[in-house]
Amino acid sequence: MSTFDLVFYFFFLIFVARASFSSDPSDRQQLDKVLDLPGQNFNVSFATYSGYVTTNKESGRALFYWFFEAVEDSSSKPLVLWLNGGPGCSSVAFGLAEEIGPFHVEKDGKSLYLNPYSWNEVANILFLDSPVGVGFSYSNTSSDLLSNGDERTAAENLEFLLQWFDRFPQYKENDFYITGESYAGHYVPQLSQAIVRHNHKTGEKVINLKGFMVGNALTDDFHDHLGRFEFMWSVGLISDQTFKQLNIVCDFQSFIHSSELCEKVQDIAEEEIGDIDLYSIFTPRCTANFSVSNDRRSGKGKLSILRRAYDPCTEEHSTIYFNLPEVQRALHVHESPSFKWETCSDQVYDNWKDSPRSVLKVYSELLRSGLRIWIFSGDTDAVIPVASTRYSIDALKLPTVSPWRAWYDDGQVGGWTQEYKGLTFVTVRGAGHEVALHKPKQALTLFKSFLTGKSMPKLDLVSDS
């Protein structure tokens, strides 16, 4: 190492130490700024930050985040938190790298390309790996990975946000929304509830929460099972006999902790279904030599505007990329010699503790708070299908404000929608469990409507005269 290198390294260590102990938020932000992301062969106009927030000092629990400022005028744009589910699946793996993030991973697993339908086109987007044991989030106490559950996750996600806003105070006054999919159907309303209660307890709007939106969301175990079995039978995936058995044995079971008998009947159903992707029943599975968990539940370059064909192997590409040491260094990832990044953690899922059978009571509470609440559903998902979500919404017994109708995108039916008092439901035609992976343009249209609180677009009739 040359004398110049030694001097540079010395001053770098001083800066890191100063920023680590400094109370100045700008120092902490600078420490988290992503300066050189491997495989990014294009320029962007927005800043991005990643790092950790310690949510429990005693056990050393720390949650990893990756934040992308809006493409333009970030100070005036809403701030949106995205959560993936599982439980045990990474928001970086799915929400960011496959769906709504600005950077997606190329097939070589080493380079990136711009997503022209990224949600940071209209908002500041914050991705969070939660709870510990998921993605890059970790704990210095190994037993923490065996004791995750809904209650602790909501509490620590709230703690994360309170500390994150202290680190990025310039966004405290921005409208704040929470979004997510799958098991985030628990995380998102539970965190929203925790925020509303915290604001009420403190007597001020500590977090400026305006609403939340969830997609293909686990909501109520009974209705989700009922709709799932009905959907699988109605599209011809399972036999009449298996459909009847599933309804008899599994209807009142937990999605996360099913009985042995229910699992046996579901094994029969899987044999009848065959080797398809239940998260997107009409698209091909990944045929690469790669073990993908079937429990995922849970300055622009000109090339960015080209339409890309659907790639069922996106999870494989991400697994290669986020295990590259140079990528982890660029993202300020916690160093551990035995660490291997995974899209989903079986350890977290298999040891999940509390998981309420329903979050409908949480919805009832939040509907009274005046939050904007939207639920969307890709209609080719067989894991938590449209039928499940419709049953759950129906159980809320909300009056209809605007009846069922088609919505449009570029003159084509993008899906269907119905507006209730306090809640809007939207389906996305031809999309699977990860709506923005299959229908990115339509998903961005949905997101824009949600942020503005406007109804989904109708068909614009052009006069011949």
PDB file of C-alpha atoms in Angstrom, residues 11-22 24-35 48-52 65 167-168 329-333:
ATOM      1  CA  PHE A  11      -8.795   9.894   6.910  1.00  0.00           C
ATOM      2  CA  PHE A  12     -11.545   7.548   5.735  1.00  0.00           C
ATOM      3  CA  LEU A  13     -11.465   5.769   9.112  1.00  0.00           C
ATOM      4  CA  ILE A  14     -11.680   9.118  10.877  1.00  0.00           C
ATOM      5  CA  PHE A  15     -14.730  10.043   8.792  1.00  0.00           C
ATOM      6  CA  VAL A  16     -16.439   6.714   9.508  1.00  0.00           C
ATOM      7  CA  ALA A  17     -15.786   7.002  13.231  1.00  0.00           C
ATOM      8  CA  ARG A  18     -17.025  10.601  13.286  1.00  0.00           C
ATOM      9  CA  ALA A  19     -20.188   9.755  11.358  1.00  0.00           C
ATOM     10  CA  SER A  20     -20.903   6.737  13.550  1.00  0.00           C
ATOM     11  CA  PHE A  21     -20.957   8.837  16.713  1.00  0.00           C
ATOM     12  CA  SER A  22     -22.199  12.075  15.263  1.00  0.00           C
ATOM     13  CA  ASP A  24     -25.758  15.218  12.739  1.00  0.00           C
ATOM     14  CA  PRO A  25     -28.209  13.321  10.452  1.00  0.00           C
ATOM     15  CA  SER A  26     -26.333  14.447   7.346  1.00  0.00           C
ATOM     16  CA  ASP A  27     -23.234  12.589   8.568  1.00  0.00           C
ATOM     17  CA  ARG A  28     -25.219   9.384   9.008  1.00  0.00           C
ATOM     18  CA  GLN A  29     -26.819   9.810   5.604  1.00  0.00           C
ATOM     19  CA  GLN A  30     -23.444  10.310   3.972  1.00  0.00           C
ATOM     20  CA  LEU A  31     -22.169   7.142   5.620  1.00  0.00           C
ATOM     21  CA  ASP A  32     -25.127   5.177   4.168  1.00  0.00           C
ATOM     22  CA  LYS A  33     -24.955   6.667   0.677  1.00  0.00           C
ATOM     23  CA  VAL A  34     -24.389   4.095  -2.078  1.00  0.00           C
ATOM     24  CA  LEU A  35     -21.594   5.551  -4.177  1.00  0.00           C
ATOM     25  CA  THR A  48     -29.745   5.960  -3.038  1.00  0.00           C
ATOM     26  CA  TYR A  49     -28.820   4.921   0.506  1.00  0.00           C
ATOM     27  CA  SER A  50     -28.520   1.604   2.323  1.00  0.00           C
ATOM     28  CA  GLY A  51     -27.519   0.458   5.768  1.00  0.00           C
ATOM     29  CA  TYR A  52     -28.767  -0.640   9.163  1.00  0.00           C
ATOM     30  CA  TYR A  65     -32.889  -0.887   4.459  1.00  0.00           C
ATOM     31  CA  ARG A 167     -31.578   9.828  10.307  1.00  0.00           C
ATOM     32  CA  PHE A 168     -33.541  11.350   7.387  1.00  0.00           C
ATOM     33  CA  ARG A 329     -19.460  -3.950   0.412  1.00  0.00           C
ATOM     34  CA  ALA A 330     -21.130  -1.306  -1.751  1.00  0.00           C
ATOM     35  CA  LEU A 331     -24.364  -1.715   0.230  1.00  0.00           C
ATOM     36  CA  HIS A 332     -22.561  -1.505   3.606  1.00  0.00           C
ATOM     37  CA  VAL A 333     -23.689  -5.020   4.531  1.00  0.00           C
TER      38      VAL A 333
END
